[in-house]
Coordinates of C-alpha atoms and ligand atoms in Angstrom, one line a residue:
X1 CA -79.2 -8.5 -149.2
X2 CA -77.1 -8.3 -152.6
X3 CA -73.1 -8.9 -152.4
X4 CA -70.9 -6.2 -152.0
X5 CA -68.3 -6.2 -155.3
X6 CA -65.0 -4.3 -155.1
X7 CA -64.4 -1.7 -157.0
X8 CA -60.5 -1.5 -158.1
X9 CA -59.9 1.9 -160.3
X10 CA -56.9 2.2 -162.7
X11 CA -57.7 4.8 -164.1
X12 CA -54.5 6.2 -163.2
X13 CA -52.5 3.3 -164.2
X14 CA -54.2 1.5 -167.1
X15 CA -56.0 5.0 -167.9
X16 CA -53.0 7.1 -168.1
X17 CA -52.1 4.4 -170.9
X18 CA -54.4 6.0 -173.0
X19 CA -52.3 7.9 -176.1
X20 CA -51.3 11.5 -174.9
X21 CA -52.9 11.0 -171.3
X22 CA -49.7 11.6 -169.2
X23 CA -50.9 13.3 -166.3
X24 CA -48.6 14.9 -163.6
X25 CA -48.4 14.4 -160.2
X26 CA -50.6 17.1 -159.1
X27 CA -53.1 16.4 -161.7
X28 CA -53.4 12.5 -160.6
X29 CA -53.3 14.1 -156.7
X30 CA -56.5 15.9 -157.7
X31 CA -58.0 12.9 -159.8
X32 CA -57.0 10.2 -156.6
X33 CA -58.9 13.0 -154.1
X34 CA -61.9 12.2 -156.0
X35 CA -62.1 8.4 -156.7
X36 CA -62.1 8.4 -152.6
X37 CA -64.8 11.0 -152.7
X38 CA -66.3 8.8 -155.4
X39 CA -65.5 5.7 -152.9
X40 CA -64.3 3.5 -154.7
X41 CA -62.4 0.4 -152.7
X42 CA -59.0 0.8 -154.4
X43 CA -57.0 3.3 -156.6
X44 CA -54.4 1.8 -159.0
X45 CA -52.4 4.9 -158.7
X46 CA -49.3 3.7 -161.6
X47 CA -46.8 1.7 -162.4
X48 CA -43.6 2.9 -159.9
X49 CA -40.3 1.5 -161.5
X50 CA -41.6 3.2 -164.8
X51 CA -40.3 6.5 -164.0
X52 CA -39.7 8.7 -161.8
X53 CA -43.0 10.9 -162.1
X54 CA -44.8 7.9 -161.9
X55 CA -43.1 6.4 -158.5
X56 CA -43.7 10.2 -156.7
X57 CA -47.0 10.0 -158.3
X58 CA -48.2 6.5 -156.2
X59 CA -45.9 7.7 -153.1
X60 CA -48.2 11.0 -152.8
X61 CA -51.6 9.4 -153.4
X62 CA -50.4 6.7 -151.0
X63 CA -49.4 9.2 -148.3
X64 CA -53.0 10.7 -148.7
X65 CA -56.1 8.7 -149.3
X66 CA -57.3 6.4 -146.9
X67 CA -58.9 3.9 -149.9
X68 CA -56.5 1.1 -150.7
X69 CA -54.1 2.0 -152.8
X70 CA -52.3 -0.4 -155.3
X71 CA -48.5 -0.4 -157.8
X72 CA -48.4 -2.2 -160.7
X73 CA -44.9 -4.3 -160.8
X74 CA -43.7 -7.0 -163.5
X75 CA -42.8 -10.5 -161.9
X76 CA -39.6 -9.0 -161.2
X77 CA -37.7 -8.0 -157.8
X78 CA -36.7 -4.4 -159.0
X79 CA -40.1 -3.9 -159.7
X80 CA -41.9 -5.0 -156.8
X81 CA -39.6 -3.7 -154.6
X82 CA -40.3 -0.3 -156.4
X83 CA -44.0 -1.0 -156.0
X84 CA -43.3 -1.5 -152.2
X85 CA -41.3 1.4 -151.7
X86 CA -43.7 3.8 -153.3
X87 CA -46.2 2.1 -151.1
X88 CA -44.9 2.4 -147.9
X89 CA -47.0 5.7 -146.4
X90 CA -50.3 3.8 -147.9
X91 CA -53.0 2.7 -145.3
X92 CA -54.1 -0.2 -147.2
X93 CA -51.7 -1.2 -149.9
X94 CA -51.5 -3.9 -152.5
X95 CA -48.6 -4.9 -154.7
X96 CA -50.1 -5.6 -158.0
X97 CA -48.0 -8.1 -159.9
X98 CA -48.3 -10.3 -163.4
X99 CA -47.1 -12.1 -166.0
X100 CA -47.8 -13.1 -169.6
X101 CA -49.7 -16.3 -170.0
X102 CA -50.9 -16.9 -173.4
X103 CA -49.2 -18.5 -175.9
X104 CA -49.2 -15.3 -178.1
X105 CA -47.9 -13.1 -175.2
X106 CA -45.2 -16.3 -173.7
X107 CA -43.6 -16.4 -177.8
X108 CA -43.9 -12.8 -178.1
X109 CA -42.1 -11.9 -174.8
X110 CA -40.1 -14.8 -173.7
X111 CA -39.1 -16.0 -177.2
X112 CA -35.1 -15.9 -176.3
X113 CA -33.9 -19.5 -175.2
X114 CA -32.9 -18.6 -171.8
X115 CA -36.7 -19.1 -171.2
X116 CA -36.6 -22.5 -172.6
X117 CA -36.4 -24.0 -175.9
X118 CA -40.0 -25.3 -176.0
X119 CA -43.3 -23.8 -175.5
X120 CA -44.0 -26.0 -172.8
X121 CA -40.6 -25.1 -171.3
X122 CA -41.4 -21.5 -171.3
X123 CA -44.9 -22.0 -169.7
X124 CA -43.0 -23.6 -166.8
X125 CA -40.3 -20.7 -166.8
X126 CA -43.6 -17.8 -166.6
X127 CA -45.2 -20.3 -163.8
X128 CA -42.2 -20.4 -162.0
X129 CA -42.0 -16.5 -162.1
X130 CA -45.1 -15.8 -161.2
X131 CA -44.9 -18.2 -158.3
X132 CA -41.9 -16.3 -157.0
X133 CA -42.9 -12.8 -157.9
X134 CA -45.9 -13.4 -155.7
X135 CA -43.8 -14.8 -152.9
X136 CA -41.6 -12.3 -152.4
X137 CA -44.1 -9.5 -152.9
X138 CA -45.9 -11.2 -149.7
X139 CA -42.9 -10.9 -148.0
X140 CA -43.0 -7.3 -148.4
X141 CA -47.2 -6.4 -148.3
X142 CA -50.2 -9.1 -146.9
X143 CA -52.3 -7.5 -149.8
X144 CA -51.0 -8.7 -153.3
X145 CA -53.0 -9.0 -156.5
X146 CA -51.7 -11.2 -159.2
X147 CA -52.6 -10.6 -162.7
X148 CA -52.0 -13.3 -165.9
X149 CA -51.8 -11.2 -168.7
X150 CA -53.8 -12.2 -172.0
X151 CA -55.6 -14.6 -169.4
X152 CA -58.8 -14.2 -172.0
X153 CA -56.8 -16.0 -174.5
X154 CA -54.7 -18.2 -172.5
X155 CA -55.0 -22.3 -172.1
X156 CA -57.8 -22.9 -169.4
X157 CA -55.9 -25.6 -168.2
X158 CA -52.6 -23.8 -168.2
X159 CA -54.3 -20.5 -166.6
X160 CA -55.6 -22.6 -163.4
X161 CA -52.0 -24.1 -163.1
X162 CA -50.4 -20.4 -162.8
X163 CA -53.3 -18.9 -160.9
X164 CA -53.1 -22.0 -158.3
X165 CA -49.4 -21.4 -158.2
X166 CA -50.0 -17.6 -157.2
X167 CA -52.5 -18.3 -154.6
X168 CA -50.1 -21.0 -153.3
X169 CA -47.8 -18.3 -152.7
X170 CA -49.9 -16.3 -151.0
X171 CA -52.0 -14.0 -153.7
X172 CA -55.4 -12.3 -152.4
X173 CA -56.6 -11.4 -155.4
X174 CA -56.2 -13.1 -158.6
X175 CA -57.1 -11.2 -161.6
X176 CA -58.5 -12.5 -165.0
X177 CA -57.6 -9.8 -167.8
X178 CA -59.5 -9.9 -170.9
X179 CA -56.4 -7.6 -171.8
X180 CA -57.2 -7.5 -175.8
X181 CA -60.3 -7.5 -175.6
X182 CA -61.2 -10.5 -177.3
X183 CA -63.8 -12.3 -175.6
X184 CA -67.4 -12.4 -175.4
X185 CA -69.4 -12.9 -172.1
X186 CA -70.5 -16.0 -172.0
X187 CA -67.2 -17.2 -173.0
X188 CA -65.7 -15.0 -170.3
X189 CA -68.2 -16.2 -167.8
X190 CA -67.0 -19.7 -168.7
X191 CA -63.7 -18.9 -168.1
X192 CA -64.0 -17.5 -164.8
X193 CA -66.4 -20.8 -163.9
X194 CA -63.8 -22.6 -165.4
X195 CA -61.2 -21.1 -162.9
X196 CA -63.7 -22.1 -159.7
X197 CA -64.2 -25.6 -160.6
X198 CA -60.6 -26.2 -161.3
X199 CA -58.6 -24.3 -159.0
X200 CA -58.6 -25.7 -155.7
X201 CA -57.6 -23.1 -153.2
X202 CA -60.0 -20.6 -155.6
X203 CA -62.0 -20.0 -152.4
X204 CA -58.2 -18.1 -150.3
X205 CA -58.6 -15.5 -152.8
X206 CA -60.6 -13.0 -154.5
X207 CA -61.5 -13.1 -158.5
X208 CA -60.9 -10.1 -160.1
X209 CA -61.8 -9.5 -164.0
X210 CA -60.3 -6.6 -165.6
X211 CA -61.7 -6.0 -169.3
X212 CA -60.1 -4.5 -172.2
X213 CA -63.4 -3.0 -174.4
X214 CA -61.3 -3.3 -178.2
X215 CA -64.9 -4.9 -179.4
X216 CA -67.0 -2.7 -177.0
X217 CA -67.9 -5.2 -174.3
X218 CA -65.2 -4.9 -171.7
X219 CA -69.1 -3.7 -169.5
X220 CA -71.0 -6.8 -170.8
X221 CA -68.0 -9.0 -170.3
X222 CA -67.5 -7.6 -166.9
X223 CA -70.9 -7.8 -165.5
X224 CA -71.3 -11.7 -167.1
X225 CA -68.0 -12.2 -165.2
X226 CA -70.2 -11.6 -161.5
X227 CA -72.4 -15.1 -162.4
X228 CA -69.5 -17.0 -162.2
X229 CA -67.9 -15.9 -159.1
X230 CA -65.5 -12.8 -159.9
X231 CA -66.0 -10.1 -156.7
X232 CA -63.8 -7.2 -158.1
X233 CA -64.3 -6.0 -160.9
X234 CA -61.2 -3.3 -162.4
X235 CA -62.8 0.2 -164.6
X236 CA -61.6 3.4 -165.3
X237 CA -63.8 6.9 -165.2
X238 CA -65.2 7.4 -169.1
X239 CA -63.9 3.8 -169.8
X240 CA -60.4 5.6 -170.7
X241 CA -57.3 3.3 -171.3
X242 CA -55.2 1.2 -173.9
X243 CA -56.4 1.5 -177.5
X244 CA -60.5 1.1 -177.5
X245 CA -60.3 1.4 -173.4
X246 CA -61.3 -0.3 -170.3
X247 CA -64.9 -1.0 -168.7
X248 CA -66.3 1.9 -167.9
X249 CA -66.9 2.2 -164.5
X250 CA -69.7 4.7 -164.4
X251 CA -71.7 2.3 -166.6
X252 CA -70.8 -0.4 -164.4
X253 CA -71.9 0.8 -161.3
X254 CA -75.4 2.2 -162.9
X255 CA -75.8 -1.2 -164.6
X256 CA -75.6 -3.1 -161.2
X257 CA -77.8 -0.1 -159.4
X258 CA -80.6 0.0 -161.9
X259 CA -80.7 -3.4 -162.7
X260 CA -80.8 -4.7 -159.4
X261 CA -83.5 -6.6 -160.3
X262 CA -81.6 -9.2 -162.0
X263 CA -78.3 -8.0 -161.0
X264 CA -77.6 -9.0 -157.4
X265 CA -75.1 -7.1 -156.5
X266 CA -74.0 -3.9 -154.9
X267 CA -71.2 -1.4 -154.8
X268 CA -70.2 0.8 -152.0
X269 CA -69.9 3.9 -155.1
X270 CA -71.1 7.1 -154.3
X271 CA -72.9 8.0 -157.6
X272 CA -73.8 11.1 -157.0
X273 CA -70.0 11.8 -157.7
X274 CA -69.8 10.1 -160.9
X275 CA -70.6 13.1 -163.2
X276 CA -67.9 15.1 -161.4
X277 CA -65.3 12.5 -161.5
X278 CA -66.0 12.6 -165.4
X279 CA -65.7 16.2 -165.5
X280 CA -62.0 16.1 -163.7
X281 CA -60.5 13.4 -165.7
X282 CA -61.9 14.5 -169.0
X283 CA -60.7 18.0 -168.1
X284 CA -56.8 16.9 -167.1
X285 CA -56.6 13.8 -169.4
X286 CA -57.6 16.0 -172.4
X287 CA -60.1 13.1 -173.7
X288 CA -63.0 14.5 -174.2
X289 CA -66.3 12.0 -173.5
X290 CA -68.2 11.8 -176.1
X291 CA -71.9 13.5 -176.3
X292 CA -73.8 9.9 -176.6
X293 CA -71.7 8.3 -174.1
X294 CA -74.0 6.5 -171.3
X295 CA -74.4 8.1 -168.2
X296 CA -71.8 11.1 -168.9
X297 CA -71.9 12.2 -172.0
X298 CA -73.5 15.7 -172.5
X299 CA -76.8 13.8 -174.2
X300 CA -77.5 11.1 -172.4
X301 CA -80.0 13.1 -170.2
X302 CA -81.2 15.1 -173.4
X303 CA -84.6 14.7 -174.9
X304 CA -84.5 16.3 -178.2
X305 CA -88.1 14.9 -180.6
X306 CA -91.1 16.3 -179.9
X307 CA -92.8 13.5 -178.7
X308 CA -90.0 12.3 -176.3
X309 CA -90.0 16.0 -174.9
X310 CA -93.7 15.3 -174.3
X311 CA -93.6 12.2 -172.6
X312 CA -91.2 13.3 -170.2
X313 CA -92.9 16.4 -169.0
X314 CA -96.1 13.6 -168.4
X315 CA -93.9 11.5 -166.6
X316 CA -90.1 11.5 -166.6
X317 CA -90.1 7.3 -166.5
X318 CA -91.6 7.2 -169.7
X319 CA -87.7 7.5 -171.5
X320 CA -85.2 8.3 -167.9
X321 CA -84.3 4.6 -166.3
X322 CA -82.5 7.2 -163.9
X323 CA -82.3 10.4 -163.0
X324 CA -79.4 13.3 -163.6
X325 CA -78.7 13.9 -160.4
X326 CA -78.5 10.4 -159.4
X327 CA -75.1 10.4 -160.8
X328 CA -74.4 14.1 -160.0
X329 CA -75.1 16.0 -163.5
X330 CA -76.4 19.5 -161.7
X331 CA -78.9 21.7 -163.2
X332 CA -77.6 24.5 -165.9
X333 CA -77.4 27.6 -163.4
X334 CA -76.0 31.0 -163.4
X335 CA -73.4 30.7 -160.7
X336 CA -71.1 33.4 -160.6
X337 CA -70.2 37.2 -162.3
X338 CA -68.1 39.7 -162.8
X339 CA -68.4 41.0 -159.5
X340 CA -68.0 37.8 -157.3
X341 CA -65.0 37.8 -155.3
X342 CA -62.4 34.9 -155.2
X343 CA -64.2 33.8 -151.5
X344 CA -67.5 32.7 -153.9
X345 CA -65.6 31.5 -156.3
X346 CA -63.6 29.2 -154.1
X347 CA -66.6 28.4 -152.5
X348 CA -69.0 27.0 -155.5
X349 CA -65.4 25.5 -156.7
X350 CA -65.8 23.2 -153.9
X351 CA -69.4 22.5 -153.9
X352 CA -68.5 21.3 -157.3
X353 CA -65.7 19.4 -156.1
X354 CA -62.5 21.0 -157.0
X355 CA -59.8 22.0 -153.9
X356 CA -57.5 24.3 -155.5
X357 CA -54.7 25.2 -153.5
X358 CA -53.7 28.9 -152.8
X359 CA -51.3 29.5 -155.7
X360 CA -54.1 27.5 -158.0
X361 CA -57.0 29.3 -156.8
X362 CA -55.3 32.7 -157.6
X363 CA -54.4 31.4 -161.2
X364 CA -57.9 30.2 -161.6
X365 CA -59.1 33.7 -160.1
X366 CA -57.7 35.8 -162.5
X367 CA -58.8 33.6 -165.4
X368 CA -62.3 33.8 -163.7
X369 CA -62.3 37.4 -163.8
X370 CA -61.3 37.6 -167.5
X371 CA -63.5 35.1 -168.3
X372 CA -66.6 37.1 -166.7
X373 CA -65.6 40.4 -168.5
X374 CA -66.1 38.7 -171.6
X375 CA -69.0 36.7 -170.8
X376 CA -70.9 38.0 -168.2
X377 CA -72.5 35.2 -166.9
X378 CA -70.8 31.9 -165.6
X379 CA -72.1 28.8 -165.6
X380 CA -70.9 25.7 -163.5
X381 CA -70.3 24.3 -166.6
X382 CA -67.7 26.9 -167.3
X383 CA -65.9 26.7 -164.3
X384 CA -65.8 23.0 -164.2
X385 CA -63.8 23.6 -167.9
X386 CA -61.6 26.6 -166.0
X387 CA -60.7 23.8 -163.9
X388 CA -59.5 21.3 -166.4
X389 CA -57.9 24.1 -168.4
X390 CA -56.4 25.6 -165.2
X391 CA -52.9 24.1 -166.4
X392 CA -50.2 22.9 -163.6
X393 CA -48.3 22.6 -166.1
X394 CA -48.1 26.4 -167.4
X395 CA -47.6 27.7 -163.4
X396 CA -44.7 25.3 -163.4
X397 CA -43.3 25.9 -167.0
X398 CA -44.1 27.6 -170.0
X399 CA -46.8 30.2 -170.1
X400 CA -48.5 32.4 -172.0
X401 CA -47.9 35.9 -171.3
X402 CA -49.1 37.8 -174.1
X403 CA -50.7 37.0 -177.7
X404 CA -51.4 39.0 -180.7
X405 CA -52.5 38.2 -184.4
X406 CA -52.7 40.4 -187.4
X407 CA -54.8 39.0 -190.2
X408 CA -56.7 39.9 -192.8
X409 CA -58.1 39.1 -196.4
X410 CA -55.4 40.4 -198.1
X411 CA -52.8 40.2 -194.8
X412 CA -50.3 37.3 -194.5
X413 CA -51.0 35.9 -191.0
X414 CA -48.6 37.5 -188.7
X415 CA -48.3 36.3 -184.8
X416 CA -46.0 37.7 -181.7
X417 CA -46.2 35.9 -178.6
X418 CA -43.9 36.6 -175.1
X419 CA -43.2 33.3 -173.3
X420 CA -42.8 32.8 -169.8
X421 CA -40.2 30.1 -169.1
X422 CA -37.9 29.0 -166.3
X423 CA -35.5 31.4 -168.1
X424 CA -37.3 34.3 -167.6
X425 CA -39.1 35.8 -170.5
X426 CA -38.6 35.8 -174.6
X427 CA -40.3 37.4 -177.3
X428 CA -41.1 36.2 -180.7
X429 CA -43.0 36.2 -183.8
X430 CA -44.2 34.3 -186.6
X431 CA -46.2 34.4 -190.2
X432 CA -47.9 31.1 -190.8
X433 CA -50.9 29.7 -193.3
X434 CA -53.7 30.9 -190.6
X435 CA -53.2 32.3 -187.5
X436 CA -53.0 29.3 -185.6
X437 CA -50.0 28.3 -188.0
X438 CA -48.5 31.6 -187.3
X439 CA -48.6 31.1 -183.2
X440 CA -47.7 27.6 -183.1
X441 CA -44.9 28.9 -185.4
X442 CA -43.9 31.4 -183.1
X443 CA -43.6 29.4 -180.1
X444 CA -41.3 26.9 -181.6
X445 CA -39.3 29.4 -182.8
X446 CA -39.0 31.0 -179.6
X447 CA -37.9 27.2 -178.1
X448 CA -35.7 26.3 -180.9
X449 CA -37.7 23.2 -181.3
X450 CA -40.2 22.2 -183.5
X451 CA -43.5 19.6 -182.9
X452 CA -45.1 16.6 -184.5
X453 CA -48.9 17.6 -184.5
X454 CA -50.7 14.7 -184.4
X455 CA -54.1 15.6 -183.7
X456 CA -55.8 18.8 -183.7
X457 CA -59.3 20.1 -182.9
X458 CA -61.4 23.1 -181.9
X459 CA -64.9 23.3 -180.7
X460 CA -67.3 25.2 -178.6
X461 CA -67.9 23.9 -175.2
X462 CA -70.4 26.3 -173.8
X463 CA -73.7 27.9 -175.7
X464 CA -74.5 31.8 -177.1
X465 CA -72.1 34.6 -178.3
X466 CA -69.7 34.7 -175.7
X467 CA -68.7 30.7 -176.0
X468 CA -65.8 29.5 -174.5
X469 CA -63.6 27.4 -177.2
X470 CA -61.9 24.6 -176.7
X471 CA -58.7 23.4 -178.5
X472 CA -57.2 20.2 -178.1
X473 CA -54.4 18.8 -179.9
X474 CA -51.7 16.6 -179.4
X475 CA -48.0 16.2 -180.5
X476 CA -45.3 13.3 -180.5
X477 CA -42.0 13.2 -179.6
X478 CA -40.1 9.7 -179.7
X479 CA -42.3 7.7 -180.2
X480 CA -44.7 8.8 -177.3
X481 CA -47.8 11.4 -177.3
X482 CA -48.9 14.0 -174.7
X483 CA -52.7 16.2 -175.0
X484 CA -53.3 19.5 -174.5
X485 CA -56.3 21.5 -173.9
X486 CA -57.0 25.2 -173.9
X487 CA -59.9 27.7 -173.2
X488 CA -60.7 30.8 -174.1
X489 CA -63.7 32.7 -175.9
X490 CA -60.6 33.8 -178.2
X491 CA -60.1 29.8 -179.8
X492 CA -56.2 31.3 -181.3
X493 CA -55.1 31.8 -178.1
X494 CA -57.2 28.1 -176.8
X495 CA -55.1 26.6 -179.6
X496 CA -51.8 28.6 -177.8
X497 CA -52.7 27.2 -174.5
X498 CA -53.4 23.7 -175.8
X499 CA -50.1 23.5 -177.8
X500 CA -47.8 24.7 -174.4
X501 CA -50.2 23.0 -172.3
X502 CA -48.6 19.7 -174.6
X503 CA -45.0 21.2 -174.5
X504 CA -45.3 21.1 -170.5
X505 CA -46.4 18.1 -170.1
X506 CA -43.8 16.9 -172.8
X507 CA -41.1 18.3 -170.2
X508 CA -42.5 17.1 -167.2
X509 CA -42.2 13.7 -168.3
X510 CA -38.7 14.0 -169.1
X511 CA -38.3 14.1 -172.9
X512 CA -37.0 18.1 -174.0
X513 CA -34.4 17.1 -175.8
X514 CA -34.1 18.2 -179.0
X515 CA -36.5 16.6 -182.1
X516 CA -34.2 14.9 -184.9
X517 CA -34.8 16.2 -188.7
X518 CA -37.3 13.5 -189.0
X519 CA -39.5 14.5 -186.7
X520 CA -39.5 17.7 -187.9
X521 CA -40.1 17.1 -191.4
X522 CA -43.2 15.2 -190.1
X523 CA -44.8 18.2 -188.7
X524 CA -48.0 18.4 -189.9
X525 CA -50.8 21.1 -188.7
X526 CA -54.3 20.4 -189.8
X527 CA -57.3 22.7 -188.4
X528 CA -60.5 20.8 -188.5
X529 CA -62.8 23.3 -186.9
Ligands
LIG1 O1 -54.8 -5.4 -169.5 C1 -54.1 -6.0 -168.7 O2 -53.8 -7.2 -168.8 C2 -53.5 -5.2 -167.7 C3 -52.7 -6.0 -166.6 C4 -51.4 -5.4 -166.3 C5 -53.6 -6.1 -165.4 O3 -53.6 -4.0 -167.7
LIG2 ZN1 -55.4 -3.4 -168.9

């Protein structure tokens, strides 16, 4: 019998750190829902003392799931005891704490004296935090994880000194982070070897290796990790998460279940949900996989040469080391029409793993409706992008109620737009460059505030005439970024769902107050479709 590993997800912690990621509350609900459907063993649902949205955030997914359920805190009281509050409603919860240990991170953090004078003085100063961090965080929760931060570049010596502390004080897990992403796996194997042979109450806790993929080996570096001892192992879905990401845990789990050859160990992962957990966080992150990405991108079940076509209608082994639907990417099928009723679209909504709510499902209805009009036919693939377009955000803010362009050869783009917002409704319009220009202009004007674009793109996400387009973009505001995404087979109005989608999501986070003059003067639009 292979071991069982544990499977700790952050994608809604150390995911939601991806730029423009923010999710809301409902949003990380939905996502939390599915990592239990998905089974993993524990959901890092955020980082409470952060902000507000973030401590309702973990307080919600902790009053629902029945998974273990984990808060991020600093080696601080206020933190933890945020953590813990949050918590509280959670069947199985774990206070997640950590500290700095490298010497890049200790100088970079704790350079003031009051942390010592000397390197070696500050060391002690982040030992003796951690140690008491860890303490009182038991006093609060029997589950606690302790993290040392930059552990992949920290002192070996100096790492089994703080991680002996934490146990000491009563850590169950003790996580290893490769948090830049700067080690290779044997090295990182060594490490975690390292740990066993020179930690001696190793045994009273659980390893946990949590890899940062900045030179595209946080998988390689995770799976080396499992020779030495580590029994958790901390992913995201799509590998989402600070700069280049974190292991992916799709590939992860496929990795250990194809290769159990070599590989002897298991997880308890339902894989047949992996495709639809990509679908949902792709769809409310706004990060879009991409199409060669292993196991979930939209080719890596596509046979395109000739002779790679042939083999596979021989014998599908010949160039499939798994199948589709082992990780739950469903056949292309006609689904729905114009003349299904809300009752069949509700139903092959949850067959597909989606649970709207009342109010959602009659949003999502009367986008359905529109959408079959136009179309005709509707794939799975298109509600599944319904879904992620399907924007809490507009129900709860800003919406779009009503969109027209002029434009011509000769015709100076010309746009008028009526918003919905919490103020009832305003009217506007706009010339700009294109007719995307003109929209986006109109919008700010009609919110007296004007947008850093940062990134902008458009694309087809379904096939033939009647294509649904896609627009994602993403502004900044102070210093931080928030996505949007919008469908339509109209892509100007896509592009004027993406941009409010972005303004929404901007407000829900708490930051609509006005832009200074710099930030305006650095508006930039650039259409790259
Ligand atoms: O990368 C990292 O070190 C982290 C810790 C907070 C676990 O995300
Ligand atoms: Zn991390």
């Amino acid at each position: 019998m292979s071991e069982r590993i544990i499977i700790f997800d952050t994608t809604l912690r150390d995911g939601e750190q991806s730029p423009g990621a923010a999710l809301n509350v409902t949003e990380k609900l939905e996502i939390a829902r599915q990592l239990e459907k998905l089974r993993v063993d524990v959901i890092e649902a955020g980082f409470p003392v952060s902000s507000p949205t973030q401590f309702e955030a973990v307080r919600r997914i902790a009053d629902s799931v029945s998974v273990g359920v984990a808060a991020l805190a600093r080696a601080r009281e206020e933190d933890i005891r945020s953590a813990w509050q949050s918590l509280r409603g959670a069947r199985k919860p774990r206070i997640h704490t950590f500290s700095s240990t490298s010497d890049y991170h200790i100088t970079g953090k704790f350079g003031s004296d009051r942390y010592g004078r000397s390197l070696k003085e500050k060391r002690q100063t982040v030992l003796r935090m951690s140690r008491e961090a860890v303490a009182y965080a038991k006093t609060l929760c029997d589950d606690v994880e302790f993290s040392a931060e930059d552990a992949g570049r920290t002192d070996i010596g100096y790492l089994a000194e703080v991680i002996e502390a934490a146990i000491e004080a009563g850590a169950t897990t003790v996580n290893i982070p490769d948090t830049t992403g700067y080690t290779l796996p044997d090295e990182y194997r060594r490490k975690i070897a390292g740990l066993k042979q020179r930690v001696s109450n190793i045994d009273r806790a659980v390893i946990s290796v949590h890899c940062h993929n900045d030179l595209g080996l946080a998988v390689a570096n995770s799976l080396a990790s499992l020779e030495a001892g580590a029994r958790q192992i901390e992913c995201t879905v799509n590998g989402i998460g600070e700069r280049a990401g974190n292991a992916s845990l799709e590939e992860i789990v496929m990795a250990l279940k194809v290769r159990g050859d070599l590989l002897k160990w298991q997880t308890g992962i339902n894989t047949r949900e992996i495709y639809n957990s990509s679908r949902l966080v792709s769809g409310f992150t706004g990060l879009i996989v991409q199409p060669n990405k292993a196991i979930v991108g939209a080719n890596a079940f596509s046979h395109e040469s000739g002779i790679h076509q042939d083999g596979m209608l021989k014998n599908r082994e010949t160039y499939e080391i798994m199948t589709p639907e082992e990780v739950g990417v469903p056949k292309t099928r006609i689904v729905l029409g114009r003349h299904s009723g809300r009752h069949g679209l509700k139903a092959r909504l949850n067959e597909l793993g989606y649970t709207p709510d009342e109010e959602a499902l009659n949003a999502l209805y009367a986008r359905f409706t529109d959408l079959a009009d136009k179309k005709k036919e509707v794939y799975d693939d298109d509600l599944r992008i319904l879904m992620g377009d399907h924007d809490r955000g507009e129900s709860s803010g800003l919406g779009l109620e009503f969109l027209q362009v002029h434009l011509g050869t000769h015709a100076i783009p010309t746009a008028s737009i009526r918003l919905k917002t919490e103020e009832g409704l305003i009217e506007e319009s706009a010339t700009g460059d294109g007719p995307v220009a003109a929209v986006f202009n109109a919008i700010e004007r009609a919110l007296g505030q004007k947008f850093a674009i940062e990134s902008y793109q458009v694309r087809s996400v379904t096939s033939g005439r009647g294509a649904l387009g896609e627009a994602l973009l993403r502004i900044r505001v102070r210093e931080r970024s928030f996505n949007g995404r919008g469908i339509s087979t109209d892509v100007v109005e896509a592009s004027a769902r993406a941009f409010l989608m972005a303004i929404n999501r901007m407000r829900q986070n708490g930051d609509s107050k006005k832009q200074s003059n710099k930030e305006k003067s650095t508006a930039v639009l650039s259409h790259t479709a």
